[in-house]
């Protein structure tokens, strides 16, 4: 069988504009991952331009973070639309004039439909606070504690219509401690989120990612830097 290697962002379905490194970030709330991306750009660790931040909640603290950083913001509230399709078309109409190479979901708390995801196929990233495929969906930290796992963590993945099920780019794990509460564990995971999201975005923009047989490769291989489990347990990335 011939393995198909699809260079991300260079596929025929890529509607990106040229080789620019423009990002549009979608948020719903606090925006700490957005802040980590802003900080990485400022520090020169991420050669990208955040062209706009779009929120679906008026008053989301992340919007203030964007404004402070001088990034244009928009609010498109799902409550203003009678169907999900209309809401998502309004998002697309707002995003596309910025010609982003990559659309970044950073705590965007709406499930996106197939037509939105297909529109940005191969250039839509999400971060999820668990070691996928463990604990898709909500309340991941409480569920991790209840299940008794020894390690928990975060995953950056390509978004596909399969919610929290797209190909994983990078994972980071943290230990679960006996006295953890969901809040304490969430904070430990969040520190790792802030490290791995800018890194995954950088890899994407450097054209270092490809997908083969549903797995994301970095420089053509599954590499330790991706933190991906090779023998069943996720490794912490150094
Ligand atoms: C993060 O835990 C992220 O993994 C999840 O939503 C949370 C957003 O946090 N998708 P923030 O808004 O980036 O602070």
PDB file of N, CA and C in Angstrom, residues 39-129:
ATOM      1  N   UNK A  39       2.423  36.391  23.474  1.00  0.00           N
ATOM      2  CA  UNK A  39       3.743  36.499  24.112  1.00  0.00           C
ATOM      3  C   UNK A  39       4.822  35.851  23.251  1.00  0.00           C
ATOM      4  N   UNK A  40       4.491  34.710  22.643  1.00  0.00           N
ATOM      5  CA  UNK A  40       5.486  34.010  21.815  1.00  0.00           C
ATOM      6  C   UNK A  40       5.830  34.837  20.575  1.00  0.00           C
ATOM      7  N   UNK A  41       4.821  35.490  19.990  1.00  0.00           N
ATOM      8  CA  UNK A  41       5.093  36.354  18.829  1.00  0.00           C
ATOM      9  C   UNK A  41       5.988  37.518  19.257  1.00  0.00           C
ATOM     10  N   UNK A  42       5.624  38.128  20.379  1.00  0.00           N
ATOM     11  CA  UNK A  42       6.400  39.274  20.878  1.00  0.00           C
ATOM     12  C   UNK A  42       7.842  38.907  21.173  1.00  0.00           C
ATOM     13  N   UNK A  43       8.016  37.709  21.720  1.00  0.00           N
ATOM     14  CA  UNK A  43       9.359  37.273  22.125  1.00  0.00           C
ATOM     15  C   UNK A  43      10.181  36.772  20.951  1.00  0.00           C
ATOM     16  N   UNK A  44       9.571  36.729  19.767  1.00  0.00           N
ATOM     17  CA  UNK A  44      10.305  36.262  18.589  1.00  0.00           C
ATOM     18  C   UNK A  44      10.383  34.751  18.493  1.00  0.00           C
ATOM     19  N   UNK A  45       9.609  34.057  19.339  1.00  0.00           N
ATOM     20  CA  UNK A  45       9.617  32.595  19.295  1.00  0.00           C
ATOM     21  C   UNK A  45       8.618  32.060  18.283  1.00  0.00           C
ATOM     22  N   UNK A  46       7.748  32.932  17.791  1.00  0.00           N
ATOM     23  CA  UNK A  46       6.710  32.504  16.849  1.00  0.00           C
ATOM     24  C   UNK A  46       6.622  33.543  15.735  1.00  0.00           C
ATOM     25  N   UNK A  47       7.168  33.227  14.561  1.00  0.00           N
ATOM     26  CA  UNK A  47       7.154  34.198  13.465  1.00  0.00           C
ATOM     27  C   UNK A  47       5.787  34.246  12.793  1.00  0.00           C
ATOM     28  N   UNK A  48       4.868  34.923  13.440  1.00  0.00           N
ATOM     29  CA  UNK A  48       3.486  34.960  12.964  1.00  0.00           C
ATOM     30  C   UNK A  48       2.912  36.346  13.189  1.00  0.00           C
ATOM     31  N   UNK A  49       1.818  36.619  12.499  1.00  0.00           N
ATOM     32  CA  UNK A  49       1.100  37.884  12.683  1.00  0.00           C
ATOM     33  C   UNK A  49      -0.332  37.548  13.085  1.00  0.00           C
ATOM     34  N   UNK A  50      -0.707  37.946  14.282  1.00  0.00           N
ATOM     35  CA  UNK A  50      -2.093  37.711  14.714  1.00  0.00           C
ATOM     36  C   UNK A  50      -2.935  38.828  14.105  1.00  0.00           C
ATOM     37  N   UNK A  51      -3.694  38.479  13.089  1.00  0.00           N
ATOM     38  CA  UNK A  51      -4.401  39.523  12.327  1.00  0.00           C
ATOM     39  C   UNK A  51      -5.714  39.920  12.979  1.00  0.00           C
ATOM     40  N   UNK A  52      -6.339  38.993  13.687  1.00  0.00           N
ATOM     41  CA  UNK A  52      -7.606  39.318  14.358  1.00  0.00           C
ATOM     42  C   UNK A  52      -7.909  38.268  15.399  1.00  0.00           C
ATOM     43  N   UNK A  53      -8.671  38.692  16.400  1.00  0.00           N
ATOM     44  CA  UNK A  53      -9.220  37.773  17.394  1.00  0.00           C
ATOM     45  C   UNK A  53     -10.737  37.919  17.344  1.00  0.00           C
ATOM     46  N   UNK A  54     -11.401  36.807  17.239  1.00  0.00           N
ATOM     47  CA  UNK A  54     -12.860  36.822  17.143  1.00  0.00           C
ATOM     48  C   UNK A  54     -13.417  36.032  18.320  1.00  0.00           C
ATOM     49  N   UNK A  55     -14.340  36.662  19.043  1.00  0.00           N
ATOM     50  CA  UNK A  55     -14.978  35.989  20.168  1.00  0.00           C
ATOM     51  C   UNK A  55     -16.459  35.809  19.903  1.00  0.00           C
ATOM     52  N   UNK A  56     -17.040  34.832  20.562  1.00  0.00           N
ATOM     53  CA  UNK A  56     -18.490  34.659  20.431  1.00  0.00           C
ATOM     54  C   UNK A  56     -19.225  35.138  21.673  1.00  0.00           C
ATOM     55  N   UNK A  57     -18.466  35.696  22.637  1.00  0.00           N
ATOM     56  CA  UNK A  57     -19.070  36.201  23.867  1.00  0.00           C
ATOM     57  C   UNK A  57     -18.609  37.636  24.097  1.00  0.00           C
ATOM     58  N   UNK A  58     -19.591  38.568  24.156  1.00  0.00           N
ATOM     59  CA  UNK A  58     -19.236  39.935  24.533  1.00  0.00           C
ATOM     60  C   UNK A  58     -18.616  39.882  25.930  1.00  0.00           C
ATOM     61  N   UNK A  59     -17.601  40.640  26.152  1.00  0.00           N
ATOM     62  CA  UNK A  59     -17.017  40.686  27.499  1.00  0.00           C
ATOM     63  C   UNK A  59     -16.062  39.553  27.796  1.00  0.00           C
ATOM     64  N   UNK A  60     -15.755  38.713  26.833  1.00  0.00           N
ATOM     65  CA  UNK A  60     -14.751  37.671  27.070  1.00  0.00           C
ATOM     66  C   UNK A  60     -13.426  38.344  27.414  1.00  0.00           C
ATOM     67  N   UNK A  61     -12.813  37.974  28.539  1.00  0.00           N
ATOM     68  CA  UNK A  61     -11.552  38.631  28.938  1.00  0.00           C
ATOM     69  C   UNK A  61     -10.471  38.545  27.868  1.00  0.00           C
ATOM     70  N   UNK A  62     -10.489  37.514  27.065  1.00  0.00           N
ATOM     71  CA  UNK A  62      -9.498  37.376  25.999  1.00  0.00           C
ATOM     72  C   UNK A  62      -9.552  38.504  24.985  1.00  0.00           C
ATOM     73  N   UNK A  63     -10.730  39.086  24.797  1.00  0.00           N
ATOM     74  CA  UNK A  63     -10.840  40.199  23.844  1.00  0.00           C
ATOM     75  C   UNK A  63     -10.037  41.400  24.345  1.00  0.00           C
ATOM     76  N   UNK A  64     -10.087  41.611  25.660  1.00  0.00           N
ATOM     77  CA  UNK A  64      -9.308  42.719  26.236  1.00  0.00           C
ATOM     78  C   UNK A  64      -7.815  42.453  26.079  1.00  0.00           C
ATOM     79  N   UNK A  65      -7.411  41.212  26.224  1.00  0.00           N
ATOM     80  CA  UNK A  65      -5.987  40.873  26.025  1.00  0.00           C
ATOM     81  C   UNK A  65      -5.570  41.228  24.597  1.00  0.00           C
ATOM     82  N   UNK A  66      -6.437  40.904  23.625  1.00  0.00           N
ATOM     83  CA  UNK A  66      -6.114  41.195  22.231  1.00  0.00           C
ATOM     84  C   UNK A  66      -6.013  42.701  22.008  1.00  0.00           C
ATOM     85  N   UNK A  67      -6.978  43.440  22.544  1.00  0.00           N
ATOM     86  CA  UNK A  67      -6.962  44.901  22.353  1.00  0.00           C
ATOM     87  C   UNK A  67      -5.695  45.499  22.950  1.00  0.00           C
ATOM     88  N   UNK A  68      -5.340  45.021  24.138  1.00  0.00           N
ATOM     89  CA  UNK A  68      -4.115  45.515  24.783  1.00  0.00           C
ATOM     90  C   UNK A  68      -2.904  45.264  23.893  1.00  0.00           C
ATOM     91  N   UNK A  69      -2.940  44.161  23.164  1.00  0.00           N
ATOM     92  CA  UNK A  69      -1.815  43.820  22.279  1.00  0.00           C
ATOM     93  C   UNK A  69      -1.942  44.507  20.916  1.00  0.00           C
ATOM     94  N   UNK A  70      -2.996  45.313  20.731  1.00  0.00           N
ATOM     95  CA  UNK A  70      -3.157  46.032  19.472  1.00  0.00           C
ATOM     96  C   UNK A  70      -3.698  45.167  18.338  1.00  0.00           C
ATOM     97  N   UNK A  71      -4.361  44.080  18.689  1.00  0.00           N
ATOM     98  CA  UNK A  71      -4.904  43.171  17.667  1.00  0.00           C
ATOM     99  C   UNK A  71      -6.389  43.502  17.465  1.00  0.00           C
ATOM    100  N   UNK A  72      -6.843  43.638  16.213  1.00  0.00           N
ATOM    101  CA  UNK A  72      -8.271  43.900  15.961  1.00  0.00           C
ATOM    102  C   UNK A  72      -9.150  42.791  16.540  1.00  0.00           C
ATOM    103  N   UNK A  73     -10.261  43.170  17.129  1.00  0.00           N
ATOM    104  CA  UNK A  73     -11.174  42.176  17.704  1.00  0.00           C
ATOM    105  C   UNK A  73     -12.568  42.328  17.095  1.00  0.00           C
ATOM    106  N   UNK A  74     -13.286  41.234  17.103  1.00  0.00           N
ATOM    107  CA  UNK A  74     -14.683  41.231  16.656  1.00  0.00           C
ATOM    108  C   UNK A  74     -15.444  40.281  17.561  1.00  0.00           C
ATOM    109  N   UNK A  75     -16.730  40.597  17.748  1.00  0.00           N
ATOM    110  CA  UNK A  75     -17.603  39.657  18.457  1.00  0.00           C
ATOM    111  C   UNK A  75     -18.702  39.227  17.499  1.00  0.00           C
ATOM    112  N   UNK A  76     -18.827  37.928  17.349  1.00  0.00           N
ATOM    113  CA  UNK A  76     -19.949  37.368  16.595  1.00  0.00           C
ATOM    114  C   UNK A  76     -20.634  36.405  17.546  1.00  0.00           C
ATOM    115  N   UNK A  77     -21.769  36.833  18.059  1.00  0.00           N
ATOM    116  CA  UNK A  77     -22.447  36.015  19.066  1.00  0.00           C
ATOM    117  C   UNK A  77     -23.337  34.983  18.382  1.00  0.00           C
ATOM    118  N   UNK A  78     -23.175  33.747  18.813  1.00  0.00           N
ATOM    119  CA  UNK A  78     -24.042  32.689  18.257  1.00  0.00           C
ATOM    120  C   UNK A  78     -25.500  32.967  18.571  1.00  0.00           C
ATOM    121  N   UNK A  79     -25.753  33.772  19.614  1.00  0.00           N
ATOM    122  CA  UNK A  79     -27.141  34.047  20.004  1.00  0.00           C
ATOM    123  C   UNK A  79     -27.863  34.924  18.977  1.00  0.00           C
ATOM    124  N   UNK A  80     -27.117  35.578  18.123  1.00  0.00           N
ATOM    125  CA  UNK A  80     -27.731  36.463  17.121  1.00  0.00           C
ATOM    126  C   UNK A  80     -28.179  35.715  15.864  1.00  0.00           C
ATOM    127  N   UNK A  81     -28.004  34.409  15.839  1.00  0.00           N
ATOM    128  CA  UNK A  81     -28.338  33.637  14.631  1.00  0.00           C
ATOM    129  C   UNK A  81     -29.292  32.511  14.995  1.00  0.00           C
ATOM    130  N   UNK A  82     -30.201  32.229  14.080  1.00  0.00           N
ATOM    131  CA  UNK A  82     -31.175  31.185  14.400  1.00  0.00           C
ATOM    132  C   UNK A  82     -30.645  29.788  14.069  1.00  0.00           C
ATOM    133  N   UNK A  83     -29.626  29.699  13.213  1.00  0.00           N
ATOM    134  CA  UNK A  83     -29.069  28.371  12.933  1.00  0.00           C
ATOM    135  C   UNK A  83     -27.548  28.411  13.086  1.00  0.00           C
ATOM    136  N   UNK A  84     -26.997  27.227  13.320  1.00  0.00           N
ATOM    137  CA  UNK A  84     -25.542  27.134  13.425  1.00  0.00           C
ATOM    138  C   UNK A  84     -24.880  27.493  12.098  1.00  0.00           C
ATOM    139  N   UNK A  85     -25.504  27.073  11.009  1.00  0.00           N
ATOM    140  CA  UNK A  85     -24.939  27.387   9.684  1.00  0.00           C
ATOM    141  C   UNK A  85     -24.796  28.893   9.482  1.00  0.00           C
ATOM    142  N   UNK A  86     -25.816  29.630   9.894  1.00  0.00           N
ATOM    143  CA  UNK A  86     -25.755  31.095   9.716  1.00  0.00           C
ATOM    144  C   UNK A  86     -24.636  31.696  10.576  1.00  0.00           C
ATOM    145  N   UNK A  87     -24.542  31.213  11.808  1.00  0.00           N
ATOM    146  CA  UNK A  87     -23.485  31.690  12.709  1.00  0.00           C
ATOM    147  C   UNK A  87     -22.115  31.405  12.098  1.00  0.00           C
ATOM    148  N   UNK A  88     -21.940  30.199  11.612  1.00  0.00           N
ATOM    149  CA  UNK A  88     -20.622  29.813  11.091  1.00  0.00           C
ATOM    150  C   UNK A  88     -20.304  30.548   9.787  1.00  0.00           C
ATOM    151  N   UNK A  89     -21.335  30.816   8.975  1.00  0.00           N
ATOM    152  CA  UNK A  89     -21.093  31.593   7.753  1.00  0.00           C
ATOM    153  C   UNK A  89     -20.662  33.013   8.127  1.00  0.00           C
ATOM    154  N   UNK A  90     -21.268  33.563   9.193  1.00  0.00           N
ATOM    155  CA  UNK A  90     -20.865  34.903   9.645  1.00  0.00           C
ATOM    156  C   UNK A  90     -19.411  34.882  10.133  1.00  0.00           C
ATOM    157  N   UNK A  91     -19.030  33.804  10.798  1.00  0.00           N
ATOM    158  CA  UNK A  91     -17.623  33.683  11.215  1.00  0.00           C
ATOM    159  C   UNK A  91     -16.706  33.663   9.990  1.00  0.00           C
ATOM    160  N   UNK A  92     -17.057  32.834   9.016  1.00  0.00           N
ATOM    161  CA  UNK A  92     -16.229  32.733   7.809  1.00  0.00           C
ATOM    162  C   UNK A  92     -16.128  34.095   7.119  1.00  0.00           C
ATOM    163  N   UNK A  93     -17.249  34.795   7.032  1.00  0.00           N
ATOM    164  CA  UNK A  93     -17.249  36.104   6.356  1.00  0.00           C
ATOM    165  C   UNK A  93     -16.342  37.099   7.086  1.00  0.00           C
ATOM    166  N   UNK A  94     -16.198  36.907   8.405  1.00  0.00           N
ATOM    167  CA  UNK A  94     -15.341  37.808   9.184  1.00  0.00           C
ATOM    168  C   UNK A  94     -13.880  37.367   9.108  1.00  0.00           C
ATOM    169  N   UNK A  95     -13.657  36.076   9.098  1.00  0.00           N
ATOM    170  CA  UNK A  95     -12.285  35.555   9.116  1.00  0.00           C
ATOM    171  C   UNK A  95     -11.600  35.766   7.764  1.00  0.00           C
ATOM    172  N   UNK A  96     -12.267  35.407   6.674  1.00  0.00           N
ATOM    173  CA  UNK A  96     -11.588  35.295   5.376  1.00  0.00           C
ATOM    174  C   UNK A  96     -10.969  36.592   4.852  1.00  0.00           C
ATOM    175  N   UNK A  97     -11.578  37.754   5.107  1.00  0.00           N
ATOM    176  CA  UNK A  97     -10.908  38.975   4.632  1.00  0.00           C
ATOM    177  C   UNK A  97      -9.516  39.173   5.246  1.00  0.00           C
ATOM    178  N   UNK A  98      -9.232  38.519   6.358  1.00  0.00           N
ATOM    179  CA  UNK A  98      -7.890  38.612   6.942  1.00  0.00           C
ATOM    180  C   UNK A  98      -6.902  37.650   6.288  1.00  0.00           C
ATOM    181  N   UNK A  99      -7.399  36.813   5.377  1.00  0.00           N
ATOM    182  CA  UNK A  99      -6.557  35.841   4.647  1.00  0.00           C
ATOM    183  C   UNK A  99      -5.580  35.095   5.564  1.00  0.00           C
ATOM    184  N   UNK A 100      -6.081  34.497   6.631  1.00  0.00           N
ATOM    185  CA  UNK A 100      -5.148  33.801   7.524  1.00  0.00           C
ATOM    186  C   UNK A 100      -4.623  32.530   6.882  1.00  0.00           C
ATOM    187  N   UNK A 101      -3.384  32.251   7.171  1.00  0.00           N
ATOM    188  CA  UNK A 101      -2.855  30.955   6.752  1.00  0.00           C
ATOM    189  C   UNK A 101      -3.375  29.865   7.688  1.00  0.00           C
ATOM    190  N   UNK A 102      -3.635  30.263   8.940  1.00  0.00           N
ATOM    191  CA  UNK A 102      -4.049  29.301   9.955  1.00  0.00           C
ATOM    192  C   UNK A 102      -5.131  29.938  10.832  1.00  0.00           C
ATOM    193  N   UNK A 103      -6.136  29.154  11.142  1.00  0.00           N
ATOM    194  CA  UNK A 103      -7.174  29.588  12.081  1.00  0.00           C
ATOM    195  C   UNK A 103      -6.987  28.781  13.361  1.00  0.00           C
ATOM    196  N   UNK A 104      -6.910  29.490  14.478  1.00  0.00           N
ATOM    197  CA  UNK A 104      -6.520  28.890  15.757  1.00  0.00           C
ATOM    198  C   UNK A 104      -7.700  28.952  16.724  1.00  0.00           C
ATOM    199  N   UNK A 105      -8.172  27.792  17.135  1.00  0.00           N
ATOM    200  CA  UNK A 105      -9.229  27.730  18.152  1.00  0.00           C
ATOM    201  C   UNK A 105      -8.555  27.685  19.513  1.00  0.00           C
ATOM    202  N   UNK A 106      -8.781  28.719  20.314  1.00  0.00           N
ATOM    203  CA  UNK A 106      -8.095  28.808  21.610  1.00  0.00           C
ATOM    204  C   UNK A 106      -9.152  28.999  22.696  1.00  0.00           C
ATOM    205  N   UNK A 107      -9.764  27.886  23.083  1.00  0.00           N
ATOM    206  CA  UNK A 107     -10.842  27.982  24.057  1.00  0.00           C
ATOM    207  C   UNK A 107     -12.113  28.513  23.431  1.00  0.00           C
ATOM    208  N   UNK A 108     -12.361  28.113  22.186  1.00  0.00           N
ATOM    209  CA  UNK A 108     -13.601  28.507  21.504  1.00  0.00           C
ATOM    210  C   UNK A 108     -14.635  27.431  21.808  1.00  0.00           C
ATOM    211  N   UNK A 109     -15.663  27.815  22.565  1.00  0.00           N
ATOM    212  CA  UNK A 109     -16.519  26.811  23.197  1.00  0.00           C
ATOM    213  C   UNK A 109     -17.788  26.518  22.406  1.00  0.00           C
ATOM    214  N   UNK A 110     -17.720  26.573  21.091  1.00  0.00           N
ATOM    215  CA  UNK A 110     -18.851  26.153  20.255  1.00  0.00           C
ATOM    216  C   UNK A 110     -18.391  24.984  19.394  1.00  0.00           C
ATOM    217  N   UNK A 111     -19.232  23.999  19.274  1.00  0.00           N
ATOM    218  CA  UNK A 111     -18.931  22.906  18.342  1.00  0.00           C
ATOM    219  C   UNK A 111     -19.152  23.424  16.933  1.00  0.00           C
ATOM    220  N   UNK A 112     -18.164  23.207  16.081  1.00  0.00           N
ATOM    221  CA  UNK A 112     -18.229  23.737  14.714  1.00  0.00           C
ATOM    222  C   UNK A 112     -18.667  22.632  13.754  1.00  0.00           C
ATOM    223  N   UNK A 113     -19.485  23.022  12.802  1.00  0.00           N
ATOM    224  CA  UNK A 113     -20.059  22.053  11.868  1.00  0.00           C
ATOM    225  C   UNK A 113     -19.107  21.718  10.728  1.00  0.00           C
ATOM    226  N   UNK A 114     -19.529  20.708   9.956  1.00  0.00           N
ATOM    227  CA  UNK A 114     -18.668  20.169   8.912  1.00  0.00           C
ATOM    228  C   UNK A 114     -18.320  21.219   7.856  1.00  0.00           C
ATOM    229  N   UNK A 115     -19.278  22.060   7.496  1.00  0.00           N
ATOM    230  CA  UNK A 115     -18.963  22.977   6.398  1.00  0.00           C
ATOM    231  C   UNK A 115     -17.926  24.014   6.835  1.00  0.00           C
ATOM    232  N   UNK A 116     -17.991  24.470   8.099  1.00  0.00           N
ATOM    233  CA  UNK A 116     -16.965  25.386   8.601  1.00  0.00           C
ATOM    234  C   UNK A 116     -15.609  24.677   8.610  1.00  0.00           C
ATOM    235  N   UNK A 117     -15.600  23.483   9.140  1.00  0.00           N
ATOM    236  CA  UNK A 117     -14.327  22.758   9.275  1.00  0.00           C
ATOM    237  C   UNK A 117     -13.760  22.413   7.901  1.00  0.00           C
ATOM    238  N   UNK A 118     -14.616  22.016   6.980  1.00  0.00           N
ATOM    239  CA  UNK A 118     -14.138  21.728   5.621  1.00  0.00           C
ATOM    240  C   UNK A 118     -13.559  22.981   4.962  1.00  0.00           C
ATOM    241  N   UNK A 119     -14.168  24.123   5.245  1.00  0.00           N
ATOM    242  CA  UNK A 119     -13.695  25.383   4.649  1.00  0.00           C
ATOM    243  C   UNK A 119     -12.240  25.659   5.036  1.00  0.00           C
ATOM    244  N   UNK A 120     -11.873  25.260   6.264  1.00  0.00           N
ATOM    245  CA  UNK A 120     -10.501  25.511   6.743  1.00  0.00           C
ATOM    246  C   UNK A 120      -9.709  24.208   6.877  1.00  0.00           C
ATOM    247  N   UNK A 121     -10.086  23.215   6.090  1.00  0.00           N
ATOM    248  CA  UNK A 121      -9.452  21.894   6.233  1.00  0.00           C
ATOM    249  C   UNK A 121      -7.939  21.995   6.117  1.00  0.00           C
ATOM    250  N   UNK A 122      -7.249  21.390   7.067  1.00  0.00           N
ATOM    251  CA  UNK A 122      -5.796  21.380   7.054  1.00  0.00           C
ATOM    252  C   UNK A 122      -5.166  22.637   7.602  1.00  0.00           C
ATOM    253  N   UNK A 123      -5.981  23.629   7.965  1.00  0.00           N
ATOM    254  CA  UNK A 123      -5.391  24.852   8.535  1.00  0.00           C
ATOM    255  C   UNK A 123      -6.257  25.400   9.672  1.00  0.00           C
ATOM    256  N   UNK A 124      -6.785  24.450  10.454  1.00  0.00           N
ATOM    257  CA  UNK A 124      -7.603  24.790  11.622  1.00  0.00           C
ATOM    258  C   UNK A 124      -7.106  23.947  12.790  1.00  0.00           C
ATOM    259  N   UNK A 125      -6.574  24.625  13.816  1.00  0.00           N
ATOM    260  CA  UNK A 125      -6.015  23.915  14.975  1.00  0.00           C
ATOM    261  C   UNK A 125      -6.890  24.134  16.205  1.00  0.00           C
ATOM    262  N   UNK A 126      -6.836  23.150  17.101  1.00  0.00           N
ATOM    263  CA  UNK A 126      -7.547  23.254  18.377  1.00  0.00           C
ATOM    264  C   UNK A 126      -6.625  22.752  19.482  1.00  0.00           C
ATOM    265  N   UNK A 127      -6.858  23.269  20.697  1.00  0.00           N
ATOM    266  CA  UNK A 127      -6.170  22.714  21.861  1.00  0.00           C
ATOM    267  C   UNK A 127      -7.212  22.134  22.794  1.00  0.00           C
ATOM    268  N   UNK A 128      -6.893  20.954  23.319  1.00  0.00           N
ATOM    269  CA  UNK A 128      -7.847  20.267  24.188  1.00  0.00           C
ATOM    270  C   UNK A 128      -7.124  19.842  25.469  1.00  0.00           C
ATOM    271  N   UNK A 129      -7.760  20.071  26.620  1.00  0.00           N
ATOM    272  CA  UNK A 129      -7.062  19.790  27.884  1.00  0.00           C
ATOM    273  C   UNK A 129      -7.168  18.333  28.326  1.00  0.00           C
TER     274      UNK A 129
END
